[in-house]
Coordinates of C-alpha atoms in Angstrom, one line a residue:
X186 CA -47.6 45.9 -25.1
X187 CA -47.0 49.1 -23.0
X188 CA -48.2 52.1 -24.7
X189 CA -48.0 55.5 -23.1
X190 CA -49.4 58.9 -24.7
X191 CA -47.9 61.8 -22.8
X192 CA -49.8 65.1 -23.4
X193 CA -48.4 68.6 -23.2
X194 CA -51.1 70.8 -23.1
X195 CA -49.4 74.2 -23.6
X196 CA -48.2 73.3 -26.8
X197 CA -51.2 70.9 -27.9
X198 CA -48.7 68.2 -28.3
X199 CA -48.2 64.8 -28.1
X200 CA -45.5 61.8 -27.6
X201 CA -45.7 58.3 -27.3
X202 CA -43.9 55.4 -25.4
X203 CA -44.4 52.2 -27.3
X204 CA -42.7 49.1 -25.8
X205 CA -42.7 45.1 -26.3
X206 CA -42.9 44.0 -22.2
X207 CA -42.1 40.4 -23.2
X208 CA -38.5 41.8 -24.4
X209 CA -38.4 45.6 -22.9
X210 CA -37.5 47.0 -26.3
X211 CA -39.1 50.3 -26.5
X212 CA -39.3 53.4 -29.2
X213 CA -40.3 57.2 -28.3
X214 CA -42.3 59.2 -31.1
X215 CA -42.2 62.5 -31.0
X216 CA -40.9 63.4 -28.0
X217 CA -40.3 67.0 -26.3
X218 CA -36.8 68.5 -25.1
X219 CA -37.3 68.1 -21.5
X220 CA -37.0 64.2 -21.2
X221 CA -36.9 63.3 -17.6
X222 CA -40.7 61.7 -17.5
X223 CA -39.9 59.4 -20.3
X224 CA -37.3 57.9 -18.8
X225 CA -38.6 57.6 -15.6
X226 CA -41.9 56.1 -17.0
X227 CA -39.6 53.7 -19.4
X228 CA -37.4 52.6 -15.7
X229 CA -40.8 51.8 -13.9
X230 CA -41.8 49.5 -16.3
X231 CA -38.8 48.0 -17.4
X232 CA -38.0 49.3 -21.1
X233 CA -35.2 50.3 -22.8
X234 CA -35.4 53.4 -25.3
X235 CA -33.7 52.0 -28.3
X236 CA -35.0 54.5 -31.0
X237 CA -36.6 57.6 -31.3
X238 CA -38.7 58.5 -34.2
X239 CA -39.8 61.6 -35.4
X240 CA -43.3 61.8 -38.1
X241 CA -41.7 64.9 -39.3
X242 CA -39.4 67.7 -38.8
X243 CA -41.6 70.0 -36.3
X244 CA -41.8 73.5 -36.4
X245 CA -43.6 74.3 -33.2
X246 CA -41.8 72.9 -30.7
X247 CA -38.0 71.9 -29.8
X248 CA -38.1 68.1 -30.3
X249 CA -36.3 65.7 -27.6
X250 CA -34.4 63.1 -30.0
X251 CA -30.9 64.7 -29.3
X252 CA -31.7 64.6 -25.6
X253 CA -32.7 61.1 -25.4
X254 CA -30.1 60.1 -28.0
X255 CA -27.4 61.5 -25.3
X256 CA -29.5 59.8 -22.2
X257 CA -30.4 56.4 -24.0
X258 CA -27.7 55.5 -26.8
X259 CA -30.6 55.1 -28.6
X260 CA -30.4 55.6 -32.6
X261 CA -33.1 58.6 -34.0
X262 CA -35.2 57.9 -37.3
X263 CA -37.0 59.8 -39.5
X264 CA -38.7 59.0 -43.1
X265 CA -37.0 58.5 -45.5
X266 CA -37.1 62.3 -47.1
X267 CA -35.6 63.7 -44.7
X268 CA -32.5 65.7 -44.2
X269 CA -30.7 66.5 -40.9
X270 CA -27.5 67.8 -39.8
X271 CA -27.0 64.3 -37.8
X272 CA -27.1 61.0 -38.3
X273 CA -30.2 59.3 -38.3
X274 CA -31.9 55.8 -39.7
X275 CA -34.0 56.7 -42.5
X276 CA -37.5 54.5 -42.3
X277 CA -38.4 53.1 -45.7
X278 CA -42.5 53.3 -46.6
X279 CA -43.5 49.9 -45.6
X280 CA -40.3 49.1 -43.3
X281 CA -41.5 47.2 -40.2
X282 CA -40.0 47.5 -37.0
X283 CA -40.1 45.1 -34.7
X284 CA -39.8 45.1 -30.6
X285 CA -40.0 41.2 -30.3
X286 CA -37.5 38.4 -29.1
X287 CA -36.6 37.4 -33.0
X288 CA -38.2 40.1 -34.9
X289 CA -41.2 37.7 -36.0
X290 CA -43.5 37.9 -32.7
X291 CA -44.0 41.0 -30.7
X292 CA -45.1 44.2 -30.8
X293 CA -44.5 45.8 -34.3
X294 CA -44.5 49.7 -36.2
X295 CA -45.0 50.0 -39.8
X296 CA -43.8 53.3 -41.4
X297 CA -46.1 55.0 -44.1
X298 CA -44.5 57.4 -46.5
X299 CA -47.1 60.0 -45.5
X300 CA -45.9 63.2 -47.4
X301 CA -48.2 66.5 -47.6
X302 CA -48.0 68.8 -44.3
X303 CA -44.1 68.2 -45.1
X304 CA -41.9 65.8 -47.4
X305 CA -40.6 63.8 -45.2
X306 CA -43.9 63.0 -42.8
X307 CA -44.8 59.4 -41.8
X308 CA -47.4 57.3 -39.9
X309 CA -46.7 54.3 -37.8
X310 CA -49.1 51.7 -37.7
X311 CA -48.9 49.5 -34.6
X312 CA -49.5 45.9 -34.3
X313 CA -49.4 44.5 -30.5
X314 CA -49.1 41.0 -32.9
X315 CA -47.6 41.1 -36.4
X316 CA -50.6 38.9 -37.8
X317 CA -53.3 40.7 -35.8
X318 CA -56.3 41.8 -38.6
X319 CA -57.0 45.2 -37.2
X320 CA -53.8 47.3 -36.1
X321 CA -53.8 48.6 -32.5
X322 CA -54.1 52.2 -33.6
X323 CA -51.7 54.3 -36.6
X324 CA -49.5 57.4 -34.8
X325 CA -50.7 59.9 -37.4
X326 CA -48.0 63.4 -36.4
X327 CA -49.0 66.0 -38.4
X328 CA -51.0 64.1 -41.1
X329 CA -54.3 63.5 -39.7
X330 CA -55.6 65.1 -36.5
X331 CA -58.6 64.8 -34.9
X332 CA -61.0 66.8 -36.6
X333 CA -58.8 67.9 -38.9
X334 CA -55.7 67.4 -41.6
X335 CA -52.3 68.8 -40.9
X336 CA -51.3 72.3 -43.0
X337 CA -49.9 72.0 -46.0
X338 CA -48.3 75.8 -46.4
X339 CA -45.0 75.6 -43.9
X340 CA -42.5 74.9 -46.9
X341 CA -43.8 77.8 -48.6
X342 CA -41.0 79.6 -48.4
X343 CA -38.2 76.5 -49.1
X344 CA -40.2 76.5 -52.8
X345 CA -42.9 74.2 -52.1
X346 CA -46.2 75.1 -53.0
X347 CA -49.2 74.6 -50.6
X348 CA -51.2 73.4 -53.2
X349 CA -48.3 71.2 -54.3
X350 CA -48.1 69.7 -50.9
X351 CA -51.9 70.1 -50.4
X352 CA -52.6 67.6 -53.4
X353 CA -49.6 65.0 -51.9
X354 CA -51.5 65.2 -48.7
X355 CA -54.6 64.3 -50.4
X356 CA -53.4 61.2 -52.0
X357 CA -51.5 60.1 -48.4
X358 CA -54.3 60.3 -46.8
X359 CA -56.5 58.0 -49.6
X360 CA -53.6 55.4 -50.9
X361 CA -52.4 55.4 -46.9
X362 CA -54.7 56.2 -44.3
X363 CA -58.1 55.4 -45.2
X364 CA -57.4 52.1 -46.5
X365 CA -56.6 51.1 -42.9
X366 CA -59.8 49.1 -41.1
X367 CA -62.6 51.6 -39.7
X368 CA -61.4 50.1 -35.9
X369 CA -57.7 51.6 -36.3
X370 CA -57.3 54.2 -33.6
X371 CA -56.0 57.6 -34.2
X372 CA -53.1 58.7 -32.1
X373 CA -51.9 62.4 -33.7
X374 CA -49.1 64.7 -32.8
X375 CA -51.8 67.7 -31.8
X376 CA -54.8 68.6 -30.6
X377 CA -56.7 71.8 -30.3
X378 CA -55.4 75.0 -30.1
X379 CA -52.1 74.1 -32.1
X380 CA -50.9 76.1 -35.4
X381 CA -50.4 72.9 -37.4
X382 CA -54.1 72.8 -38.8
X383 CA -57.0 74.9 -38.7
X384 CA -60.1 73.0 -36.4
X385 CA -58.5 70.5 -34.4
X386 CA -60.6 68.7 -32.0
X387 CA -59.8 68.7 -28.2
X388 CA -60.2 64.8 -28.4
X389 CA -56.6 63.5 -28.3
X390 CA -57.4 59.8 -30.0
X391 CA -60.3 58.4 -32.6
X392 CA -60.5 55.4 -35.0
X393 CA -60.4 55.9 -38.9
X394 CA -64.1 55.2 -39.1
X395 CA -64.7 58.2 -36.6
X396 CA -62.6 60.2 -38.9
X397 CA -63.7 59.4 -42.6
X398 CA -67.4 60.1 -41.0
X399 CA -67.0 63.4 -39.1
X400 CA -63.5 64.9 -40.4
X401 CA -64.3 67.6 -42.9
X402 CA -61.6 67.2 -44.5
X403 CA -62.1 63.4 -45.3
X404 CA -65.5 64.0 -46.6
X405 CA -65.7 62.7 -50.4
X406 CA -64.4 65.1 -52.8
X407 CA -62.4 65.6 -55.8
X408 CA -58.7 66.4 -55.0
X409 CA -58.7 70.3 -56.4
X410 CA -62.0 70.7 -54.0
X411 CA -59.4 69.3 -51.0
X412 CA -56.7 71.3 -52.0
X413 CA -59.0 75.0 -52.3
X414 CA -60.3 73.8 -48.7
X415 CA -57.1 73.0 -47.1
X416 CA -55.2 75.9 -48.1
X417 CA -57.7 78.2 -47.0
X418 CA -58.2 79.9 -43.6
X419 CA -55.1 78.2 -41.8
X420 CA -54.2 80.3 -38.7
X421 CA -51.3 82.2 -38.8
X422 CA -48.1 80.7 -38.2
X423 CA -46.4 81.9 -35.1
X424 CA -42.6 83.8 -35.9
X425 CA -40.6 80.9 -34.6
X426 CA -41.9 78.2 -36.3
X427 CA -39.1 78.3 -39.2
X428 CA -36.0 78.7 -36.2
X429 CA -37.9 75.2 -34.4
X430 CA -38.0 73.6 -37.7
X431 CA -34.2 75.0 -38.6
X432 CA -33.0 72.9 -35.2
X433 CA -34.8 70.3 -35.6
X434 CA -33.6 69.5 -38.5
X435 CA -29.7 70.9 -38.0
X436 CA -29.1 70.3 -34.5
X437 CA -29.6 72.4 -31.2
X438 CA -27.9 72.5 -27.8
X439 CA -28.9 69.8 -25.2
X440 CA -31.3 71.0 -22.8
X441 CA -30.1 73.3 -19.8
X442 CA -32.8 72.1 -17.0
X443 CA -31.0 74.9 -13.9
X444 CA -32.9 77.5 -12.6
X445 CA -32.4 80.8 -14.3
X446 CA -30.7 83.2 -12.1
X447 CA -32.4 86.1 -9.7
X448 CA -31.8 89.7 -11.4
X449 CA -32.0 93.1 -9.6
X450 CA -33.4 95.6 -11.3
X451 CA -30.2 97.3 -12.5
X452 CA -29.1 94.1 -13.9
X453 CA -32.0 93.5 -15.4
X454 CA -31.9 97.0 -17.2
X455 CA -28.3 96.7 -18.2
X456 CA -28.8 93.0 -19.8
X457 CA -31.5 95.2 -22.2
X458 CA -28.8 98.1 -22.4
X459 CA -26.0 96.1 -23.5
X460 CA -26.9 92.6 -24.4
X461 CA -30.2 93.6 -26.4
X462 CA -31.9 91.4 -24.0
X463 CA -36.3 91.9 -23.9
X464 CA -38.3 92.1 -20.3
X465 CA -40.6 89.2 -20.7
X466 CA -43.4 89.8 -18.3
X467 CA -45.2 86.2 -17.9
X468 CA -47.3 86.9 -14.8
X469 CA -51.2 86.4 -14.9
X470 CA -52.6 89.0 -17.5
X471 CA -54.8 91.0 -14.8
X472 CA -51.3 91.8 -12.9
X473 CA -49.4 92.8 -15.7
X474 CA -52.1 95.2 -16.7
X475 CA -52.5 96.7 -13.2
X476 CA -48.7 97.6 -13.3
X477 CA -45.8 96.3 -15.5
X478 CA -42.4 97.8 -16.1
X479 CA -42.4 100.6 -19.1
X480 CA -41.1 99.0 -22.2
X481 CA -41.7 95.2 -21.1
X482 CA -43.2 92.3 -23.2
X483 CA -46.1 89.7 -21.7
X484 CA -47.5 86.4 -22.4
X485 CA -49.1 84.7 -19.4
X486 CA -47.8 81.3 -18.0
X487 CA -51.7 80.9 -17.5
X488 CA -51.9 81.1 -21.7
X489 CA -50.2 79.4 -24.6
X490 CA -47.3 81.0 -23.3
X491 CA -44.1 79.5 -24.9
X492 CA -46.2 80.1 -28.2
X493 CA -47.1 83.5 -27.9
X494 CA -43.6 84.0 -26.3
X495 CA -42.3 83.0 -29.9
X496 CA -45.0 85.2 -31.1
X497 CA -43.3 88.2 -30.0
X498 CA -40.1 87.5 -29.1
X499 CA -37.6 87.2 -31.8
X500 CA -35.2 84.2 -31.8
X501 CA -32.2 84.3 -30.4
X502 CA -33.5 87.6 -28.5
X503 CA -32.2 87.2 -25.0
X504 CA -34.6 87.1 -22.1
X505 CA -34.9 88.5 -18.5
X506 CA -37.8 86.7 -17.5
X507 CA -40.3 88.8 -15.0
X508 CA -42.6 86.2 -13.0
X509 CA -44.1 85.5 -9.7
X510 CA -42.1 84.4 -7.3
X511 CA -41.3 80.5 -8.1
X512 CA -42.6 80.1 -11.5
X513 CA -39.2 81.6 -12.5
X514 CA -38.3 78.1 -13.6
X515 CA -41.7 76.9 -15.1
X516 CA -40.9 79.8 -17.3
X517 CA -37.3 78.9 -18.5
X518 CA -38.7 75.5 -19.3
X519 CA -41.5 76.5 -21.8
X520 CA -39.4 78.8 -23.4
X521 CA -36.9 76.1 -23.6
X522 CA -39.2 74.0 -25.6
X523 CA -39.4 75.9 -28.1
X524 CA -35.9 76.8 -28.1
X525 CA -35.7 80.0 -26.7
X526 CA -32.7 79.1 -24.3
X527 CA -30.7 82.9 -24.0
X528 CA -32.9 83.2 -20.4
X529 CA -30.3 85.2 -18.6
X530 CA -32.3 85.5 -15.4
X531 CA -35.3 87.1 -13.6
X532 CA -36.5 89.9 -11.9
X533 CA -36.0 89.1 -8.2
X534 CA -39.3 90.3 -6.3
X535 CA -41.2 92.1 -9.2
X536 CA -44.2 93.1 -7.0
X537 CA -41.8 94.9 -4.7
X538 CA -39.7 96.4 -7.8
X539 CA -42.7 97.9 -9.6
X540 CA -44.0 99.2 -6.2
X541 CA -41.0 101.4 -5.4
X542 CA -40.1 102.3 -8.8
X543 CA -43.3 104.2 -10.0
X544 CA -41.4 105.9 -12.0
X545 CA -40.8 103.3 -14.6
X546 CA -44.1 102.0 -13.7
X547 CA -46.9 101.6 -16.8
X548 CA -50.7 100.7 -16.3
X549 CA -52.1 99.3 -19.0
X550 CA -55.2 100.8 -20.8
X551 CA -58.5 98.9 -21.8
X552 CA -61.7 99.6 -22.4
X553 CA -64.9 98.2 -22.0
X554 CA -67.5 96.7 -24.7
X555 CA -69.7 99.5 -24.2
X556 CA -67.2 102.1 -24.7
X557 CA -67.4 101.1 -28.7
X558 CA -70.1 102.9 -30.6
X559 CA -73.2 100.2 -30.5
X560 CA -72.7 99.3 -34.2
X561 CA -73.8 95.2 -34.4
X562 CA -70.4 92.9 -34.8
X563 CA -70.8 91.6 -38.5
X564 CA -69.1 89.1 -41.0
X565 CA -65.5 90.7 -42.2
X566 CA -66.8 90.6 -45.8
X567 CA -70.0 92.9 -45.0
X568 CA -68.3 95.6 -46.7
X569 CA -68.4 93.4 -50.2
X570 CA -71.5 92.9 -49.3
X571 CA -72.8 96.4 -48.9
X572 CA -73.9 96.2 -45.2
X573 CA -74.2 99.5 -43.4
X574 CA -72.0 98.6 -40.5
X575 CA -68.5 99.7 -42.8
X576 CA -69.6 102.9 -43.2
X577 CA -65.7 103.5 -41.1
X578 CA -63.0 102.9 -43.3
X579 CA -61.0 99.4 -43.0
X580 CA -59.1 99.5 -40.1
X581 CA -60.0 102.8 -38.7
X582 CA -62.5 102.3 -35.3
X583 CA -66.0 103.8 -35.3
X584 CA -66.5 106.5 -32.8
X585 CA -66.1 105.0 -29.2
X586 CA -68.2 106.3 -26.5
X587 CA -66.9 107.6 -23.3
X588 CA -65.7 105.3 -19.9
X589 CA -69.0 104.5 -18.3
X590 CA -69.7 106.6 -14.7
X591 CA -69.7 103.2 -12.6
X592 CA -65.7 102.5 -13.6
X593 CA -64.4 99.7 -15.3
X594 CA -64.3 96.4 -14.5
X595 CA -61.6 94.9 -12.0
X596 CA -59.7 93.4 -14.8
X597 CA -59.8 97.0 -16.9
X598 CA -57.7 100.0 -15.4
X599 CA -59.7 102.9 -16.4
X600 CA -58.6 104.5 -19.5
X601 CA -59.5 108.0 -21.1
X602 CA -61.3 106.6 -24.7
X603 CA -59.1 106.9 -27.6
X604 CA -60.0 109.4 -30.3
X605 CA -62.4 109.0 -33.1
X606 CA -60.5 107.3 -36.0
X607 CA -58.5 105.1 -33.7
X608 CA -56.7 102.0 -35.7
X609 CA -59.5 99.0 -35.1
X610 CA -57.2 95.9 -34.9
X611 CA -58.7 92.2 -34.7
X612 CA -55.8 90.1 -34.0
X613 CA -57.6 86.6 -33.6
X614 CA -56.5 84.1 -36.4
X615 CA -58.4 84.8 -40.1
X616 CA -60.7 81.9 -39.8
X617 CA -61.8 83.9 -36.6
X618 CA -62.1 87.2 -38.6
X619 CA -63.9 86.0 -41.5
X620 CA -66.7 84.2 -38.8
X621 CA -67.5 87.4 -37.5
X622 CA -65.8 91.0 -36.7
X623 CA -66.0 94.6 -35.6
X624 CA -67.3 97.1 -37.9
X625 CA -63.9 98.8 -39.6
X626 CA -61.8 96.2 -38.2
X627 CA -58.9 95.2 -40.0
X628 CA -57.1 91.7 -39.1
X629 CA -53.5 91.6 -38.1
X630 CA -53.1 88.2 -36.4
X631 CA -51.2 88.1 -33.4
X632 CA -48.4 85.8 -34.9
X633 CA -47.6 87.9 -37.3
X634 CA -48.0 91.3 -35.5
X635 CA -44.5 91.9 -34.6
X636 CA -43.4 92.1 -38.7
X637 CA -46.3 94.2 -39.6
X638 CA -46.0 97.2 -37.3
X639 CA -44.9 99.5 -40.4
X640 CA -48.6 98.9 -41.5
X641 CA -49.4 100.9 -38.4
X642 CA -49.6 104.3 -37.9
X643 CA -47.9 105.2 -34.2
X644 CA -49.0 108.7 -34.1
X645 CA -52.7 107.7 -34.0
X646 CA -54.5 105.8 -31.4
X647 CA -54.9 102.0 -31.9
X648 CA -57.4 99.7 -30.3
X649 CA -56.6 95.9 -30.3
X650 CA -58.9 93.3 -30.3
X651 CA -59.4 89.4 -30.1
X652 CA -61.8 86.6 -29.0
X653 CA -62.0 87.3 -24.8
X654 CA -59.1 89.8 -24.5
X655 CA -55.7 87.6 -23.7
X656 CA -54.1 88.0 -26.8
X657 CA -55.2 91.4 -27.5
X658 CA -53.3 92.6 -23.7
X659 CA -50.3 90.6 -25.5
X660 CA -50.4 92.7 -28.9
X661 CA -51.2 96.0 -26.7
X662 CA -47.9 95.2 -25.0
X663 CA -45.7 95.1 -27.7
X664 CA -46.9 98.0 -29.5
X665 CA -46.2 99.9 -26.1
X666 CA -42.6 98.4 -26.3
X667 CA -42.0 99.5 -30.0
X668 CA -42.7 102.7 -29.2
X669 CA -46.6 103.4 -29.7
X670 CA -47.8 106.1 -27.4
X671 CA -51.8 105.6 -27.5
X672 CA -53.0 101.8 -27.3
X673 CA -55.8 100.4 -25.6
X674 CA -57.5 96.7 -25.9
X675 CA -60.8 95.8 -25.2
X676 CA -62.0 93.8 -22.2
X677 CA -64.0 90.6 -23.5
X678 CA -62.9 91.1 -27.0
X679 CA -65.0 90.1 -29.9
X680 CA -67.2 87.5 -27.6
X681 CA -68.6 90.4 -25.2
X682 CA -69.2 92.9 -27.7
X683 CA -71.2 90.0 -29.3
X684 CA -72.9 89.1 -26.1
X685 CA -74.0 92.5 -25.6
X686 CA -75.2 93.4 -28.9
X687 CA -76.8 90.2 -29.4

């Protein structure tokens, strides 16, 4: 058997390349738009694509079964719930598949009806030999992760209830899952630091034994217990997950792989005069801050950047992309796997632009940990609990002290301190918040930032906040671009106020 797990680290996601050597028939799980290392990988080993299966419908990320459909012939399959704006083989729970010479012998996939983070989610138990006792591992997508269980809450909105969807998970993972032998290995769709569930592990494989031992989630409990914990605390989901899953399921353009096109600056403002196009400023965070063009968006390369991209970027919204020269097309590409493909160039030489135009020039403001008043970070529910730290009203900053005489650190342009009263923001995820925040801090997570702005006030200062101070330069961005005249973020964020307080 040739098995392949291919990675993607930006996105937490993973595929799979499972093939029978002895007859070269191969399928691709869960693969990602740009499709060129699959095929190559396939060539070198001698296999022919001749299916590509999807667990689910994804919402994170632009899936590649139209791509290699085009590039393989190959037919795509999905469980049977699904619906799609193309045709596909629908995989009946408990329909083998085989990759052997007479579909007896070989290398084998079983589907599971798997149905909880989505309706039409399966497994695939592999068998290098159909009458081996233990399989070689079950590809789990978005069911079971390491560490974790998938989120039940996308369909929300299409009328399913998370608790509905929580308690079919439940009984997947117990009549499915779990009955498999302790040895199985665990190959999921995700690891850690994806939006599909709420703790996942940076391991990217286990076994089912490792799992019903040390997954909280697979602990012994009665089914209303799983449901209250599964529903709670899930991150927030980033703006462009429902426009991913829409494709997905619908039907998207193939993937453009050329090189977005070099913009002067004049064409670069007229595509945001009269195409409605954003700036989308992708160089490393301490740049941007030092000096960035008034009005422009940024998410580093060096970050989750496609996701944060969709964070703040609405769909469809077109994009001149600002970058350091040659990363212009590493750029395009992420964006492109989510599905954010209206990239209608870059900034040609945006260190020498944003040194002769100082004019439409911005430095980014940020203050120091030791510029907040010394109050001791505490759990967001202290205020229920009486503690003397919310004295300031939700949401509203205790007084911050002035910039200290030394200047700010290298990464922190020196900023005047905003006033007493300033908006306190937290936008880490609410399982973050609820560990631990500032005193008066209310929590707007960054994925959802860009629909709540009308809960903000932009005639009074705001101060942005998150774990180490990436995604609070992000939110600081975009409330510059919609127009908010006094925002700061703080260096180090939540961890080196902590630090410092102890």
């Amino acid at each position: 058997m040739h098995f392949a797990q291919y990675y993607l680290d930006c996105l937490s996601q993973a595929s799979y390349l499972i093939g029978d050597e002895t007859t070269g028939r191969a399928v691709l799980v869960d693969p990602r738009r740009d499709i060129d290392e699959y095929l190559h990988d396939a060539e070198a080993a001698g296999l022919r694509i001749e299916l590509v299966i999807e667990t689910h419908i994804h919402a994170d990320f632009l899936s590649g079964h139209l791509e290699l459909a085009r590039a393989t012939d190959a037919a795509i399959a999905f469980g049977e719930a699904a619906e799609t704006g193309f045709p596909i083989r629908r995989l009946r729970d408990g329909e083998r598949i085989s990759l052997g010479p007479d579909g007896t012998e070989g290398v084998t996939l079983t589907a599971l009806a798997t149905p909880g983070h989505t309706l039409e989610s399966i497994c695939l138990v592999i068998h290098e030999h159909p009458d081996d006792e233990v399989p070689f591992g079950v590809l789990t997508g978005d069911t079971l992760f390491v560490g974790d269980v998938g989120r039940p809450d996308l369909l929300s909105a299409a009328g399913h209830s998370a608790h509905d969807m929580a308690a079919r998970l439940h009984r997947s993972l117990h009549t499915k899952l779990l009955t498999l032998p302790d040895a199985t290995r665990v190959f999921p769709a995700h690891g850690a630091g994806s939006a599909c569930g709420r703790s996942l592990s940076s391991e990217t494989s286990s076994t089912i034994g490792d799992q019903r031992r040390l997954n909280y989630a697979l602990q012994p409990m009665a089914e209303a217990d799983f449901v209250r914990l599964v529903t709670a605390g899930q991150p927030a989901t980033p703006g462009y997950f429902a426009h991913d899953a829409a494709l997905n399921r619908d039907g998207h353009p193939l993937l453009d792989p050329g090189p977005p096109p070099a913009l002067t600056l004049d064409e670069a403002l007229a595509a945001c005069d009269r195409q409605g196009a954003v700036l989308l400023d992708c160089r490393p965070s301490a740049a941007y801050t030092r000096a960035h063009l008034a009005g422009s968006l940024h998410t580093s390369l060096d970050t989750r950047f496609a996701e944060y991209a969709g964070s703040v970027v609405a769909p469809g919204t077109p994009v001149v992309l600002i970058a350091d020269p040659g990363t212009e097309q590493e750029a395009r590409l992420r964006l492109a796997r989510i599905g954010y493909d209206r990239v209608l160039g870059h900034l040609s030489d945006p260190a020498a632009v944003l040194e002769r135009t100082p004019a439409l020039t911005r430095r980014s403001r940020r203050i120091r940990h030791d510029e907040l008043a010394p109050e001791r970070p505490q759990p967001a529910d202290a205020a229920a609990a009486g503690a003397p730290a919310a004295e300031a009203p939700a949401g509203e900053a205790p007084a911050i002290g002035a910039p200290a005489a030394d200047g700010p650190a290298a990464d922190a342009p020196a900023a005047d301190a905003p006033a007493t009263g300033a908006q306190l923001i937290d936008v880490r995820n609410p399982a973050e918040y609820e560990a631990g925040a500032l005193p008066g801090a209310r929590n707007i997570p960054l994925a959802g930032l860009a629909h709540r702005l009308t809960e903000l006030d932009p005639a009074r200062p705001v101060v942005l906040y998150c774990r180490s101070g990436g995604r609070s330069v992000i939110a600081a961005a975009l409330l510059e671009a919609r127009g908010f005249g006094d925002v700061c973020d703080v260096v180090g964020g939540y961890k080196a106020v902590a630090a410092a307080v102890g």
